Amino acid sequence: MECEYTKDRLSEALVLARTRATDFESVKKLNFWGSGIRDVSVVKKLPNLEVCSLSVNNISTLEDFSECENLREIFIRKNKIEDLSEICHLKTLPNLKNLWLADNPCDQTENYRQTVLKTLPNLQKLDNIAVSEDELAQAQEDGVDLSLDGDQDDEDEEVQNEITDETQQEINKNEEENKIDATESEIDTQSSKNETPISNGATKKDINKKKEQKPREKGLADSMLDPVTLSWEETNKIREELGLKPLPLEKITSPRPVRSTKEKSRNAHVLQAVLLLLRDLDKDHLEIVQNTVQKMLSSDS
């Protein structure tokens, strides 16, 4: 155990000698006023320290006090604390009620008192001046938000990560929208190509549709040109649709002049064409056709 100062560092032995304590757990008050001390890291080993008087020394940081959770009063005026953010180390002290920080370089910071009270709202006395409730409330508005460099870096990194995530999400969203737009554009373009005006308002789509219909119409026309041999039942069914009397079987099977293949094909074609056209006629026009057919049959007989 060290028994004296070591380069302006407070030793463990001197702490026990000054406080007349048998162990570090017993130390509750520490007074090294005006001792030229720079390093007071030994206070980390004093878990029950409540009052610490270290004014008029060369201390430049408050970090060593962050683990002294039972500290109620700190007197550290006239030291070398330049950065007011050092008081953030004291935010971990729930019992701290009295802080004397004046006459350090940091007390020249703008809104010094309001900023200290905003950072340490549990203080009841600052620089030997009592803190009122109104002053504490005003400090929340006028004080500056402080953070340690490390904390600030972590905070900046966290914010940057959030920004990066949001940016990536926005990029992904834009890419997805661009894909949709591109797909829609491709569909529109393809549709436009398929519907390019040809003439008289017609489009390629219309032309293609007509081209598709042509084979079907051609097949229908071919089938109409094919020879058709009608049975007795089929003949009477057609006559029934036309409103004519059915023919007796003997008349269908009676000998008739043999017709050429060409004539049969033509008759079959005409018959199917007539039947197709009859489907589109209304009742009045069907009656006209019926009368015409009856006249033609009467004249033939």
Coordinates of C-alpha atoms in Angstrom, one line a residue:
M1 CA 0.0 0.0 0.0
E2 CA 1.3 3.4 -0.9
C3 CA 2.1 5.7 2.1
E4 CA 2.6 9.0 0.4
Y5 CA 1.8 11.1 -2.7
T6 CA 3.0 9.7 -6.0
K7 CA 3.3 12.5 -8.6
D8 CA 0.2 14.5 -7.3
R9 CA -1.8 11.3 -7.0
L10 CA -3.8 10.6 -3.9
S11 CA -2.6 7.3 -2.4
E12 CA -4.7 4.7 -0.6
A13 CA -2.4 4.9 2.5
L14 CA -2.9 8.6 2.8
V15 CA -6.6 8.3 2.6
L16 CA -6.7 5.9 5.5
A17 CA -4.2 8.0 7.4
R18 CA -6.2 11.3 6.9
T19 CA -9.6 9.7 7.7
R20 CA -8.2 7.5 10.5
A21 CA -10.3 4.6 9.0
T22 CA -9.4 1.0 9.3
D23 CA -10.7 0.1 5.8
F24 CA -12.1 1.8 2.7
E25 CA -15.7 0.8 3.5
S26 CA -15.6 2.9 6.6
V27 CA -14.6 6.1 4.8
K28 CA -17.7 8.4 4.5
K29 CA -15.9 11.8 4.4
L30 CA -12.8 12.9 2.6
N31 CA -11.1 16.3 2.8
F32 CA -8.0 17.1 0.8
W33 CA -8.5 20.8 0.3
G34 CA -5.6 22.6 -1.3
S35 CA -3.3 19.6 -1.7
G36 CA -2.2 20.0 -5.3
I37 CA -3.8 16.7 -6.2
R38 CA -4.5 15.8 -9.8
D39 CA -5.4 12.1 -9.7
V40 CA -8.1 11.1 -7.3
S41 CA -9.0 7.7 -8.8
V42 CA -8.7 6.2 -5.4
V43 CA -12.2 7.4 -4.6
K44 CA -13.5 4.5 -6.7
K45 CA -12.5 2.2 -3.8
L46 CA -14.6 4.1 -1.3
P47 CA -18.1 2.7 -1.8
N48 CA -19.7 4.5 1.2
L49 CA -18.2 7.9 0.6
E50 CA -20.8 10.6 1.2
V51 CA -18.9 14.0 1.4
C52 CA -15.9 14.8 -0.6
S53 CA -14.0 18.1 -0.3
L54 CA -11.3 18.5 -3.0
S55 CA -11.3 22.3 -3.7
V56 CA -8.2 24.1 -4.7
N57 CA -6.4 21.3 -6.5
N58 CA -5.5 20.3 -10.1
I59 CA -8.4 17.9 -10.9
S60 CA -9.6 18.0 -14.5
T61 CA -12.2 15.3 -14.7
L62 CA -15.1 14.1 -12.6
E63 CA -15.1 10.6 -14.1
D64 CA -13.6 9.1 -10.9
F65 CA -16.7 10.0 -8.9
S66 CA -19.2 8.2 -11.2
E67 CA -19.0 5.0 -9.1
C68 CA -19.5 6.6 -5.7
E69 CA -23.2 6.1 -5.6
N70 CA -23.6 7.3 -2.0
L71 CA -22.1 10.7 -2.6
R72 CA -24.3 13.5 -1.3
E73 CA -21.9 16.5 -1.5
I74 CA -19.0 17.3 -3.7
F75 CA -16.8 20.4 -3.1
I76 CA -14.5 20.8 -6.1
R77 CA -14.2 24.5 -6.8
K78 CA -11.0 26.1 -8.0
N79 CA -9.8 23.1 -10.0
K80 CA -8.9 22.6 -13.7
I81 CA -12.3 21.3 -15.0
E82 CA -12.7 23.0 -18.4
D83 CA -15.4 21.0 -20.1
L84 CA -18.8 21.4 -18.5
S85 CA -19.8 18.0 -20.0
E86 CA -17.8 16.5 -17.2
I87 CA -20.8 16.9 -14.9
C88 CA -22.5 14.1 -17.0
H89 CA -20.3 11.7 -14.9
L90 CA -22.3 12.7 -11.9
K91 CA -25.7 11.7 -13.4
T92 CA -25.1 8.2 -12.0
L93 CA -25.2 9.6 -8.4
P94 CA -28.9 9.4 -7.2
N95 CA -28.1 10.9 -3.8
L96 CA -26.1 14.0 -4.9
K97 CA -27.7 17.1 -3.5
N98 CA -24.9 19.6 -3.1
L99 CA -22.3 20.5 -5.8
W100 CA -19.8 23.4 -5.6
L101 CA -18.2 23.7 -9.0
A102 CA -17.6 27.4 -9.3
D103 CA -14.2 28.9 -10.1
N104 CA -13.4 26.2 -12.6
P105 CA -12.9 27.2 -16.2
C106 CA -16.2 25.5 -17.1
D107 CA -18.2 28.0 -15.1
Q108 CA -17.7 30.5 -18.0
T109 CA -19.9 28.4 -20.2
E110 CA -23.0 30.3 -21.4
N111 CA -26.1 29.4 -19.4
Y112 CA -23.7 27.6 -17.0
R113 CA -26.0 27.4 -14.0
Q114 CA -29.2 26.5 -16.0
T115 CA -27.2 23.8 -17.9
V116 CA -25.9 22.2 -14.7
L117 CA -29.4 22.1 -13.1
K118 CA -30.9 20.7 -16.3
T119 CA -28.2 17.9 -16.3
L120 CA -28.5 17.3 -12.5
P121 CA -32.1 18.1 -11.6
N122 CA -31.8 16.5 -8.2
L123 CA -29.4 19.2 -6.9
Q124 CA -30.7 21.2 -4.0
K125 CA -27.7 23.5 -3.8
L126 CA -25.3 24.6 -6.6
D127 CA -22.2 26.7 -5.8
N128 CA -23.4 27.3 -2.3
I129 CA -26.8 28.8 -3.6
A130 CA -30.0 27.0 -2.9
V131 CA -32.0 25.8 -6.0
S132 CA -35.6 26.8 -6.1
E133 CA -38.4 24.9 -7.9
D134 CA -39.0 27.8 -10.2
E135 CA -35.3 28.0 -11.1
L136 CA -35.2 24.2 -11.8
A137 CA -38.2 24.5 -14.0
Q138 CA -36.7 27.4 -15.9
A139 CA -33.5 25.4 -16.3
Q140 CA -35.3 22.7 -18.2
E141 CA -36.0 25.4 -20.9
D142 CA -32.9 27.5 -20.8
G143 CA -30.3 24.8 -20.1
V144 CA -28.2 23.0 -22.8
D145 CA -28.4 19.3 -23.3
L146 CA -25.0 17.9 -22.5
S147 CA -23.5 14.5 -23.2
L148 CA -20.1 13.0 -22.9
D149 CA -18.0 12.6 -26.1
G150 CA -18.4 8.8 -26.0
D151 CA -22.1 9.0 -25.4
Q152 CA -22.4 11.6 -28.2
D153 CA -20.5 9.3 -30.5
D154 CA -22.8 6.4 -29.6
E155 CA -25.8 8.6 -30.1
D156 CA -24.5 9.9 -33.4
E157 CA -23.8 6.4 -34.5
E158 CA -27.3 5.3 -33.5
V159 CA -28.9 8.2 -35.3
Q160 CA -26.7 7.5 -38.3
N161 CA -27.8 3.9 -38.2
E162 CA -31.4 5.0 -38.0
I163 CA -30.9 7.3 -41.0
T164 CA -29.1 4.6 -42.9
D165 CA -32.0 2.1 -42.2
E166 CA -34.6 4.7 -43.2
T167 CA -32.6 5.6 -46.3
Q168 CA -32.2 1.9 -47.2
Q169 CA -36.0 1.4 -46.7
E170 CA -36.7 4.4 -48.9
I171 CA -34.3 3.0 -51.6
N172 CA -35.9 -0.4 -51.4
K173 CA -39.4 1.3 -51.7
N174 CA -38.3 3.4 -54.6
E175 CA -36.7 0.3 -56.3
E176 CA -40.0 -1.6 -55.8
E177 CA -42.0 1.3 -57.2
N178 CA -39.6 1.6 -60.1
K179 CA -40.1 -2.1 -60.8
I180 CA -43.9 -1.7 -60.8
D181 CA -43.6 1.4 -63.0
A182 CA -41.3 -0.4 -65.4
T183 CA -43.7 -3.3 -65.6
E184 CA -46.7 -1.1 -66.2
S185 CA -44.7 0.9 -68.7
E186 CA -43.7 -2.4 -70.5
I187 CA -47.4 -3.5 -70.5
D188 CA -48.5 -0.1 -71.8
T189 CA -45.8 -0.2 -74.5
Q190 CA -46.6 -3.7 -75.5
S191 CA -50.3 -2.8 -75.6
S192 CA -49.5 0.3 -77.7
K193 CA -47.5 -1.9 -80.1
N194 CA -50.4 -4.3 -80.4
E195 CA -52.9 -1.5 -81.0
T196 CA -50.9 0.7 -83.4
P197 CA -53.4 2.5 -85.7
I198 CA -53.3 1.2 -89.2
S199 CA -56.0 3.0 -91.1
N200 CA -59.6 4.2 -90.6
G201 CA -59.2 3.8 -86.8
A202 CA -58.2 0.1 -87.1
T203 CA -55.4 -1.2 -84.9
K204 CA -52.9 -4.1 -85.2
K205 CA -54.9 -5.7 -82.4
D206 CA -58.0 -5.5 -84.6
I207 CA -56.1 -6.9 -87.6
N208 CA -54.7 -9.8 -85.6
K209 CA -58.2 -10.5 -84.3
K210 CA -59.5 -10.6 -87.9
K211 CA -56.6 -12.9 -88.9
E212 CA -57.6 -15.2 -86.1
Q213 CA -61.2 -15.2 -87.3
K214 CA -60.3 -15.9 -90.9
P215 CA -59.3 -19.6 -90.3
R216 CA -62.5 -20.2 -88.4
E217 CA -64.5 -18.6 -91.2
K218 CA -62.6 -20.5 -93.8
G219 CA -63.2 -23.7 -92.0
L220 CA -66.9 -22.9 -91.8
A221 CA -67.0 -22.1 -95.5
D222 CA -65.1 -25.3 -96.3
S223 CA -67.6 -27.3 -94.3
M224 CA -70.5 -25.6 -96.2
L225 CA -68.9 -26.6 -99.5
D226 CA -68.5 -30.2 -98.4
P227 CA -71.1 -32.6 -99.9
V228 CA -74.0 -33.3 -97.5
T229 CA -76.3 -36.2 -97.8
L230 CA -79.5 -35.6 -95.7
S231 CA -81.5 -38.5 -94.3
W232 CA -85.3 -38.6 -94.3
E233 CA -85.4 -37.5 -90.7
E234 CA -83.0 -34.6 -91.2
T235 CA -85.0 -33.5 -94.3
N236 CA -88.3 -33.5 -92.4
K237 CA -86.7 -31.7 -89.5
I238 CA -85.6 -28.9 -91.8
R239 CA -89.0 -28.8 -93.4
E240 CA -90.6 -28.5 -89.9
E241 CA -88.4 -25.5 -89.0
L242 CA -89.6 -23.9 -92.3
G243 CA -93.2 -24.7 -91.5
L244 CA -93.6 -27.2 -94.2
K245 CA -95.3 -30.6 -94.1
P246 CA -93.0 -33.6 -93.7
L247 CA -92.4 -35.7 -96.8
P248 CA -93.4 -39.4 -96.9
L249 CA -90.5 -41.9 -96.8
E250 CA -91.5 -43.1 -100.3
K251 CA -91.0 -39.7 -101.8
I252 CA -87.5 -39.4 -100.3
T253 CA -86.5 -42.9 -101.4
S254 CA -88.2 -42.7 -104.9
P255 CA -85.8 -42.7 -107.8
R256 CA -84.6 -39.4 -108.8
P257 CA -82.3 -38.2 -111.6
V258 CA -78.7 -38.7 -110.6
R259 CA -77.1 -35.4 -109.9
S260 CA -73.5 -34.6 -110.4
T261 CA -71.1 -34.2 -107.5
K262 CA -70.7 -30.5 -108.3
E263 CA -74.5 -30.0 -108.2
K264 CA -74.8 -31.8 -104.8
S265 CA -72.1 -29.7 -103.3
R266 CA -73.7 -26.5 -104.5
N267 CA -77.1 -27.5 -103.1
A268 CA -75.6 -28.4 -99.8
H269 CA -73.8 -25.1 -99.6
V270 CA -76.9 -23.2 -100.4
L271 CA -79.0 -25.2 -98.0
Q272 CA -76.6 -24.6 -95.0
A273 CA -76.3 -20.9 -95.9
V274 CA -80.1 -20.6 -95.9
L275 CA -80.4 -22.3 -92.6
L276 CA -77.8 -20.0 -91.1
L277 CA -79.6 -17.0 -92.4
L278 CA -82.9 -18.1 -91.1
R279 CA -81.7 -18.0 -87.5
D280 CA -81.2 -14.3 -87.8
L281 CA -84.7 -13.5 -89.1
D282 CA -87.6 -12.5 -86.9
K283 CA -91.1 -14.0 -87.1
D284 CA -92.4 -11.6 -89.8
H285 CA -89.6 -12.3 -92.2
L286 CA -89.8 -16.0 -91.5
E287 CA -93.4 -15.9 -92.6
I288 CA -92.3 -14.2 -95.8
V289 CA -89.8 -17.0 -96.4
Q290 CA -92.4 -19.6 -95.6
N291 CA -94.9 -18.2 -98.1
T292 CA -92.2 -17.9 -100.8
V293 CA -91.2 -21.5 -100.3
Q294 CA -94.7 -22.7 -100.4
K295 CA -95.3 -20.8 -103.7
M296 CA -92.1 -22.3 -105.2
L297 CA -93.1 -25.8 -104.1
S298 CA -96.7 -25.3 -105.5
S299 CA -95.3 -24.2 -108.8
D300 CA -93.0 -27.1 -109.1
S301 CA -95.8 -29.6 -108.5

